[in-house]
Coordinates of C-alpha atoms in Angstrom, one line a residue:
S256 CA 102.9 75.7 89.7
S257 CA 102.0 72.4 91.4
N258 CA 101.7 68.7 90.6
R259 CA 97.9 69.1 90.3
Q260 CA 96.2 69.7 87.0
S261 CA 96.5 73.3 85.8
V262 CA 93.4 75.4 85.5
F263 CA 94.7 76.6 82.1
R264 CA 98.0 76.6 80.2
I265 CA 100.1 79.8 80.4
P266 CA 102.6 80.5 77.7
K267 CA 105.9 82.2 78.4
R268 CA 105.3 85.8 79.5
K269 CA 105.8 88.5 76.9
L270 CA 106.7 92.0 78.0
A271 CA 106.2 95.0 75.7
P272 CA 108.5 98.0 76.2
F273 CA 105.9 99.6 78.4
A274 CA 106.1 96.8 80.9
R275 CA 109.9 96.3 80.6
Q276 CA 110.5 100.0 81.4
L277 CA 107.8 100.5 84.1
I278 CA 109.3 101.7 87.3
S279 CA 106.9 102.0 90.2
P280 CA 107.1 102.8 93.9
L281 CA 104.0 100.7 94.3
P282 CA 103.4 96.9 94.4
V283 CA 102.5 95.6 90.9
L284 CA 100.0 92.7 90.5
E285 CA 99.8 90.7 87.3
F286 CA 96.5 88.7 86.9
V287 CA 96.4 86.0 84.2
V288 CA 92.8 84.9 83.5
A289 CA 91.1 82.7 80.9
T290 CA 88.1 84.9 80.4
N291 CA 87.5 88.1 78.3
A292 CA 85.8 89.8 81.2
L293 CA 85.8 89.1 84.9
P294 CA 82.4 87.7 86.2
L295 CA 79.9 90.0 87.9
P296 CA 79.2 89.5 91.6
H297 CA 76.2 87.2 91.0
Q298 CA 78.1 85.1 88.4
G299 CA 80.6 83.5 90.8
Y300 CA 84.4 83.5 90.5
A301 CA 86.8 82.9 87.6
P302 CA 90.2 81.2 88.2
A303 CA 93.3 83.3 87.9
L304 CA 97.1 83.2 88.4
V305 CA 98.6 86.2 90.2
R306 CA 102.2 87.3 90.3
V307 CA 103.1 89.8 93.1
F308 CA 106.0 92.2 92.4
D309 CA 106.6 94.2 95.6
R310 CA 110.3 93.9 96.4
P311 CA 111.8 97.3 97.5
D312 CA 114.6 97.1 94.8
D313 CA 115.5 99.7 92.2
G314 CA 114.7 99.2 88.6
P315 CA 111.7 97.8 86.6
P316 CA 109.9 95.4 88.9
L317 CA 108.5 93.3 86.0
M318 CA 112.0 92.4 84.8
R319 CA 112.7 90.7 88.2
P320 CA 111.2 87.5 89.6
P321 CA 108.0 88.1 91.5
R322 CA 108.0 87.9 95.3
A323 CA 105.2 85.4 95.0
L324 CA 103.3 83.4 92.5
L325 CA 99.7 82.6 93.5
P326 CA 98.4 79.9 91.1
F327 CA 94.9 79.3 92.6
V328 CA 93.2 82.7 92.9
A329 CA 89.5 83.2 92.5
V330 CA 88.5 86.6 91.1
R331 CA 85.3 88.5 90.3
L332 CA 84.0 92.0 90.1
R333 CA 82.4 93.5 93.2
G334 CA 80.2 96.5 94.0
A335 CA 76.9 97.9 92.5
S336 CA 77.1 101.1 90.5
S337 CA 80.9 100.8 90.1
T338 CA 80.5 97.7 87.9
N339 CA 78.7 99.9 85.2
P340 CA 79.9 98.5 81.9
R341 CA 80.6 102.1 80.6
Y342 CA 83.4 102.4 83.2
R343 CA 86.7 101.1 82.0
Q344 CA 88.0 100.2 85.5
H345 CA 86.1 98.0 87.9
P346 CA 86.6 96.9 91.5
I347 CA 87.8 93.4 92.0
R348 CA 87.5 90.8 94.8
L349 CA 90.1 88.1 95.1
E350 CA 90.2 85.0 97.2
I351 CA 93.5 83.2 97.5
R352 CA 93.3 79.4 97.6
N353 CA 95.5 76.4 97.4
G354 CA 95.4 73.4 95.0
R355 CA 92.6 71.9 97.0
Q356 CA 90.5 75.1 96.6
K357 CA 90.8 75.8 100.3
P358 CA 91.6 79.3 101.7
S359 CA 95.3 80.0 101.6
P360 CA 96.4 83.1 103.7
F361 CA 99.0 85.3 102.1
D362 CA 100.5 88.7 103.1
L363 CA 99.3 90.7 100.1
C364 CA 100.9 94.1 100.1
G365 CA 102.3 93.6 103.6
F366 CA 98.9 93.1 105.2
P367 CA 98.4 90.4 107.9
P368 CA 98.1 87.1 106.1
D369 CA 94.6 86.4 104.9
D370 CA 92.9 84.9 101.9
D371 CA 90.3 87.6 101.0
F372 CA 91.1 91.0 99.6
V373 CA 89.6 93.8 97.6
L374 CA 91.0 96.0 94.8
I375 CA 89.1 99.2 94.9
A376 CA 88.8 101.0 91.5
N377 CA 89.6 104.7 91.4
Y378 CA 87.6 105.4 88.2
M379 CA 84.8 107.3 90.0
D380 CA 87.3 109.5 91.8
R381 CA 89.5 111.6 89.5
S382 CA 91.7 112.6 92.4
L383 CA 92.7 108.9 93.2
I384 CA 93.0 109.7 96.9
R385 CA 89.5 110.0 98.5
D386 CA 89.1 106.5 99.7
R387 CA 92.7 106.1 100.9
L388 CA 92.7 109.6 102.6
V389 CA 89.6 108.8 104.6
Y390 CA 91.0 105.4 105.7
E391 CA 94.2 107.2 106.8
L392 CA 92.1 109.7 108.8
A393 CA 90.0 107.0 110.3
A394 CA 92.7 104.5 111.3
P395 CA 93.6 106.1 114.7
L396 CA 90.0 106.9 115.5
I397 CA 87.8 103.9 114.5
P398 CA 88.4 100.3 115.5
C399 CA 89.2 97.8 112.7
T400 CA 89.6 100.4 109.9
P401 CA 90.7 98.4 106.9
R402 CA 94.4 98.6 105.9
T403 CA 94.9 99.9 102.4
R404 CA 97.7 100.4 99.9
Y405 CA 98.0 101.6 96.3
V406 CA 98.9 99.0 93.7
E407 CA 99.3 98.9 89.9
V408 CA 97.5 96.2 88.1
F409 CA 97.8 94.2 84.8
I410 CA 95.0 91.9 83.8
R411 CA 95.7 89.7 80.7
Q412 CA 94.7 86.4 79.1
P413 CA 97.4 83.7 78.7
S414 CA 98.3 84.7 75.2
E415 CA 98.4 88.4 75.7
R416 CA 101.4 90.6 76.4
L417 CA 102.0 92.9 79.4
D418 CA 101.6 96.2 77.6
E419 CA 99.5 99.4 77.7
T420 CA 96.3 97.6 76.8
T421 CA 96.5 95.0 79.6
Y422 CA 97.6 97.6 82.1
R423 CA 94.5 98.5 84.2
G424 CA 95.9 101.5 86.2
V425 CA 96.1 102.3 89.9
Y426 CA 93.9 100.4 92.4
L427 CA 93.6 100.6 96.1
A428 CA 94.3 97.2 97.7
A429 CA 92.2 96.8 100.9
E430 CA 91.3 94.1 103.4
Q431 CA 87.9 92.7 102.9
I432 CA 85.6 93.5 105.9
E433 CA 84.9 90.2 107.7
G434 CA 85.3 88.6 111.0
G435 CA 88.7 87.4 112.0
P436 CA 91.6 88.2 114.5
D437 CA 93.3 90.6 112.1
R438 CA 90.1 92.0 110.6
V439 CA 87.0 92.4 112.9
P440 CA 87.7 90.4 116.0
V441 CA 84.2 89.4 116.9
G442 CA 85.2 85.9 118.0
A443 CA 83.0 82.8 117.7
L444 CA 79.2 83.2 117.8
A445 CA 77.9 82.6 121.3
V446 CA 74.7 82.9 123.3
V447 CA 74.9 83.9 126.9
P448 CA 72.2 84.5 129.5
S449 CA 71.5 88.0 130.8
P450 CA 68.8 89.6 133.1
E451 CA 66.8 90.6 130.0
G452 CA 66.9 87.2 128.4
L453 CA 69.4 85.7 125.9
D454 CA 72.3 87.9 125.0
G455 CA 74.8 87.2 122.2
G456 CA 77.7 88.2 120.0
G457 CA 80.3 87.0 117.7
W458 CA 78.6 88.5 114.7
L459 CA 79.1 91.3 112.1
V460 CA 76.2 92.8 110.0
E461 CA 76.0 95.3 107.2
R462 CA 73.2 97.7 106.2
D463 CA 73.3 97.8 102.4
R464 CA 71.4 96.8 99.3
P465 CA 70.6 93.1 99.6
G466 CA 72.9 91.0 97.4
T467 CA 75.4 88.2 97.0
N468 CA 74.7 85.0 99.0
R469 CA 74.6 86.6 102.4
P470 CA 71.6 86.0 104.6
V471 CA 69.3 89.1 104.6
F472 CA 67.0 90.3 107.4
W473 CA 64.9 93.4 107.8
V474 CA 64.5 95.8 110.8
G475 CA 61.4 97.7 109.8
N476 CA 62.1 98.7 106.2
E477 CA 65.9 98.7 106.6
P478 CA 67.8 95.7 105.0
F479 CA 70.8 94.1 106.8
M480 CA 73.0 91.3 105.8
I481 CA 75.0 88.9 108.0
V482 CA 78.6 89.1 107.1
S483 CA 80.1 87.0 109.9
P484 CA 79.7 84.1 110.5
G485 CA 79.8 83.3 106.8
A486 CA 76.7 81.9 105.1
T487 CA 78.3 78.4 104.7
A488 CA 78.9 78.2 108.5
L489 CA 75.6 79.6 109.6
S490 CA 72.4 77.6 110.5
H491 CA 68.9 79.1 110.2
A492 CA 68.6 79.1 114.0
Q493 CA 71.9 81.1 114.3
A494 CA 70.8 83.5 111.6
D495 CA 67.5 84.1 113.4
F496 CA 69.4 84.6 116.7
I497 CA 71.7 87.2 115.1
R498 CA 68.7 89.1 113.7
T499 CA 67.0 89.1 117.1
D500 CA 70.1 90.1 119.0
F501 CA 70.9 93.0 116.6
E502 CA 67.3 94.1 116.2
R503 CA 66.7 94.7 120.0
L504 CA 69.7 97.0 120.1
Y505 CA 69.0 98.8 116.8
R506 CA 65.3 99.3 117.6
M507 CA 66.3 101.0 120.9
I508 CA 68.5 103.4 118.9
R509 CA 65.8 104.2 116.4
E510 CA 62.8 104.3 118.9
N511 CA 64.4 105.4 122.2
P512 CA 67.5 107.4 121.4
R513 CA 67.2 109.5 124.6
D514 CA 67.5 106.4 126.8
D515 CA 70.8 106.6 128.7
R516 CA 70.9 102.8 128.8
L517 CA 72.4 103.2 125.3
F518 CA 75.7 104.1 127.0
E519 CA 75.7 100.6 128.6
L520 CA 74.7 98.8 125.4
L521 CA 76.7 100.7 122.8
D522 CA 80.4 101.3 122.4
M523 CA 79.5 105.0 122.2
D524 CA 83.1 106.1 121.3
S525 CA 82.8 104.0 118.1
F526 CA 79.4 105.6 117.2
V527 CA 80.5 109.1 117.9
N528 CA 83.8 108.8 116.1
L529 CA 82.2 107.2 113.0
M530 CA 79.4 109.8 112.9
L531 CA 82.0 112.6 113.1
L532 CA 84.1 111.0 110.3
Q533 CA 81.0 110.6 108.1
E534 CA 79.9 114.2 108.7
L535 CA 83.4 115.5 108.0
V536 CA 83.7 113.9 104.6
K537 CA 80.1 114.6 103.9
N538 CA 79.2 111.1 102.9
R539 CA 75.7 111.0 101.4
D540 CA 75.6 107.2 101.9
A541 CA 76.5 107.5 105.6
F542 CA 74.6 104.8 107.7
L543 CA 72.5 104.0 104.6
Y544 CA 74.9 101.8 102.6
S545 CA 78.1 100.0 103.6
A546 CA 77.2 100.6 107.2
Y547 CA 78.7 97.9 109.5
Y548 CA 77.9 97.0 113.1
H549 CA 79.5 94.2 115.1
R550 CA 79.5 92.7 118.6
S551 CA 81.6 90.1 120.4
A552 CA 79.8 87.7 122.8
G553 CA 78.3 89.7 125.7
G554 CA 79.9 92.9 124.5
R555 CA 78.6 96.3 123.5
L556 CA 77.4 97.0 119.9
V557 CA 80.2 98.6 118.0
A558 CA 79.8 100.9 114.9
G559 CA 82.1 100.2 112.0
P560 CA 84.4 99.4 110.4
P561 CA 84.2 102.4 107.9
W562 CA 83.9 101.6 104.2
D563 CA 83.3 103.2 100.8
F564 CA 84.3 106.8 100.5
N565 CA 84.7 107.4 96.7
L566 CA 81.7 109.7 96.6
T567 CA 82.6 111.9 99.5
L568 CA 84.5 115.2 99.9
G569 CA 82.5 117.0 97.2
N570 CA 82.5 114.1 94.7
G571 CA 78.9 113.0 95.0
R572 CA 76.3 114.8 92.9
G573 CA 73.8 116.6 95.1
L574 CA 76.2 117.0 98.0
G575 CA 77.0 120.6 97.2
G576 CA 79.9 122.5 98.9
P577 CA 81.7 122.1 102.2
E578 CA 79.0 123.8 104.3
G579 CA 75.9 122.2 105.8
F580 CA 75.0 119.3 108.1
I581 CA 73.7 116.0 106.5
L582 CA 73.9 113.4 109.3
Q583 CA 70.8 114.5 111.3
H584 CA 68.7 112.9 108.5
A585 CA 70.6 109.6 108.5
P586 CA 69.2 106.5 110.2
C587 CA 70.8 105.6 113.5
A588 CA 73.1 108.6 113.5
G589 CA 70.3 111.1 113.4
D590 CA 68.5 109.3 116.2
L591 CA 71.5 109.3 118.5
L592 CA 72.2 113.0 117.9
R593 CA 68.8 113.8 119.5
N594 CA 70.2 112.6 122.9
P595 CA 71.7 115.7 124.6
R596 CA 74.3 113.6 126.4
I597 CA 75.5 112.1 123.1
F598 CA 75.4 115.5 121.4
R599 CA 77.6 117.0 124.0
L600 CA 80.1 114.1 123.6
Y601 CA 79.9 114.7 119.8
Q602 CA 80.9 118.4 120.3
A603 CA 83.6 117.6 122.8
R604 CA 85.2 114.9 120.6
W605 CA 85.3 117.3 117.6
R606 CA 87.1 119.9 119.7
E607 CA 89.6 117.3 120.9
W608 CA 90.4 116.2 117.3
R609 CA 90.9 119.7 116.1
Q610 CA 93.1 121.0 118.9
P611 CA 96.9 121.2 118.3
G612 CA 98.3 117.7 118.2
G613 CA 94.9 116.3 117.5
A614 CA 93.9 113.7 114.9
L615 CA 92.3 116.2 112.5
T616 CA 94.3 119.3 112.5
D617 CA 94.8 121.3 109.2
A618 CA 98.5 120.4 109.4
R619 CA 97.8 116.6 109.5
I620 CA 95.3 116.8 106.7
C621 CA 97.7 118.6 104.4
A622 CA 100.5 116.2 105.3
L623 CA 98.4 113.2 104.5
V624 CA 97.3 114.6 101.1
D625 CA 100.9 115.5 100.2
G626 CA 102.1 112.1 101.3
L627 CA 99.6 110.3 99.2
V628 CA 100.6 112.3 96.1
Q629 CA 104.2 111.5 96.8
E630 CA 103.4 107.8 97.3
L631 CA 101.6 107.6 93.9
G632 CA 104.5 109.1 92.1
P633 CA 104.6 108.3 88.4
A634 CA 101.8 105.8 88.8
A635 CA 99.2 108.7 88.7
A636 CA 100.4 109.8 85.3
R637 CA 100.2 106.2 84.0
H638 CA 96.7 105.9 85.3
Y639 CA 95.5 109.0 83.5
A640 CA 97.4 107.8 80.3
R641 CA 95.3 104.6 80.5
Y642 CA 92.1 106.5 81.1
P643 CA 92.6 109.9 79.5
E644 CA 88.8 110.6 79.6
L645 CA 89.1 111.2 83.3
L646 CA 90.8 114.6 82.6
W647 CA 88.3 115.6 79.8
P648 CA 86.2 118.4 81.2
G649 CA 82.6 117.4 80.8
Y650 CA 83.2 113.7 80.7
P651 CA 80.2 112.1 82.6
I652 CA 80.6 109.6 85.4
D653 CA 77.4 108.6 87.2
F654 CA 77.0 110.1 90.7
A655 CA 80.3 111.9 90.5
V656 CA 80.9 115.7 90.1
D657 CA 82.9 117.0 87.3
Y658 CA 84.7 120.2 88.4
H659 CA 85.9 120.8 84.8
V660 CA 89.6 120.6 85.7
D661 CA 92.1 118.9 83.5
T662 CA 95.0 117.9 85.8
F663 CA 95.7 115.4 88.5
D664 CA 97.1 118.2 90.7
K665 CA 93.9 120.2 90.5
N666 CA 91.7 117.2 91.4
V667 CA 93.8 116.6 94.5
R668 CA 93.6 120.3 95.5
I669 CA 89.8 120.1 95.3
V670 CA 89.8 117.2 97.8
R671 CA 92.3 119.0 100.1
D672 CA 90.5 122.3 100.0
F673 CA 87.1 120.7 100.5
L674 CA 88.3 118.9 103.6
L675 CA 90.0 121.9 105.1
R676 CA 87.1 124.2 104.4
R677 CA 84.6 121.7 105.8
A678 CA 86.6 121.1 109.0
R679 CA 86.8 124.9 109.6
W680 CA 83.1 125.3 109.0
L681 CA 82.3 122.5 111.4
D682 CA 84.6 124.2 114.0
G683 CA 82.3 127.2 114.0
A684 CA 78.9 125.5 113.5
L685 CA 79.4 122.9 116.3
A686 CA 80.8 125.5 118.7
A687 CA 77.7 127.7 118.2
M688 CA 75.2 125.0 119.0
T689 CA 73.8 124.7 122.5
G690 CA 72.0 121.4 122.0
P691 CA 70.4 119.0 119.6
A692 CA 67.5 121.4 118.8
D693 CA 70.0 123.6 117.0
L694 CA 71.1 120.7 114.8
F695 CA 67.5 119.9 113.8
S696 CA 66.4 123.4 113.2
A697 CA 65.0 124.8 110.0
E698 CA 68.1 127.1 109.7
T699 CA 70.4 124.2 109.6
D700 CA 68.5 122.7 106.6
L701 CA 68.6 126.1 104.9
V702 CA 72.4 126.2 105.1
E703 CA 72.6 122.7 103.6
A704 CA 70.1 123.7 100.8
E705 CA 72.3 126.7 99.9
S706 CA 75.4 124.5 99.9
R707 CA 73.8 122.1 97.5
K708 CA 73.0 124.9 95.1
S709 CA 76.7 125.8 95.0
G710 CA 77.4 122.4 93.2
R711 CA 80.9 122.4 91.9
T712 CA 81.2 126.2 91.9
W713 CA 82.5 126.4 95.5
W714 CA 86.1 125.8 94.4
D715 CA 88.2 128.7 93.2
E716 CA 91.4 127.5 91.5
N717 CA 93.0 131.0 91.8
R718 CA 92.7 130.9 95.6
S719 CA 94.0 127.3 96.0
P720 CA 97.7 127.1 97.0
P721 CA 99.9 124.4 95.3
L722 CA 100.3 121.1 96.9
G723 CA 103.1 121.0 99.5
G724 CA 102.7 124.7 100.2
D725 CA 101.0 126.7 102.9
S726 CA 97.6 125.6 104.1
P727 CA 94.9 127.3 102.0

């Protein structure tokens, strides 16, 4: 692949009948690695060669030359609970490099060229559509929502064949959240004077469990990591400035949520839109994990981009059914909703999204679900053939709910029905509220408690129309 020394020798490719006959509407990625298992996040990266088959031609893609051959890719697993060794499909992070081991931007899956991408595993989501559906809903509403696309993946060692055993199923390719013109355009880190002292920007932070090699700081008992600028380009003084700059804004949200100066300091549209999205999909991790905030130099604090939705829409244990509010107990979001002015904006924005032609009408939700099923095509059946346990009623997956259904179609209908029923419940619940006090009342918590008791029993297969039919 180059005149430099190869990382490892790769014999001629061997395609089993499964690979020779595979016809897919999705891009197909072939990884060739020298290890039995990809390294965990704390173990660094392993070298890989990647072939990309995504030409829009008819016929088996693996029987044609790849669109691209990437000889210097660094790969590892990513995530926390999703790297559980009992799971047979794990999320992957890949960095595309050149022969000098420098970043080498590439237009993977039609995304703007970059060197850093994520393959999200669908193992914890039996429907295969939750993450992708939420990103599609978020894209027109929340700045910098990551672009995503389904792919099929093979991972093999140099001596192995492309067959049913090296096929790893359907993944969701996504842009890694990081600073950059085509990702999160925060610009360069800068410090500028302001009447209240030093002001800054050009940074991106994440609230999550501390990990990897990112600089960590705490605001009270809440951990945050600096995502951009990257750790290798960040001095201790710059890291301390980012902490100070973010902390003064975040503490105002937590300690003085009724202060109307928040409208001057925050990009309030981004906060309101992200809060509504998280409430709609009933994300138990909202504003706790994978919660991003960013700011360009001298600009307002922006909430987002959104990330990680595999345990939403009824899939997370303890979430219950489609009724009940959860966001009033979330850090940051629960604080902001105590501000009457923000709460009124929250209500008005929801009405706007749900009116005819809005971003979250029943018709758009159904069209997106049907479109994703059509996009997956035969790849969904191959995924379940690779992991048949996903359709075994009673098969346990940590954190995820098992509705005891045994087909892909039923798992998708559960997602669609949850989303529609929840949107309709929010229509009535938000319209009936006169102010923040209603959201924080004991009655609101009682509704959520009853919803949690319903568990997986809220869904009725006999009252669920088929996909592509009339709205349930």
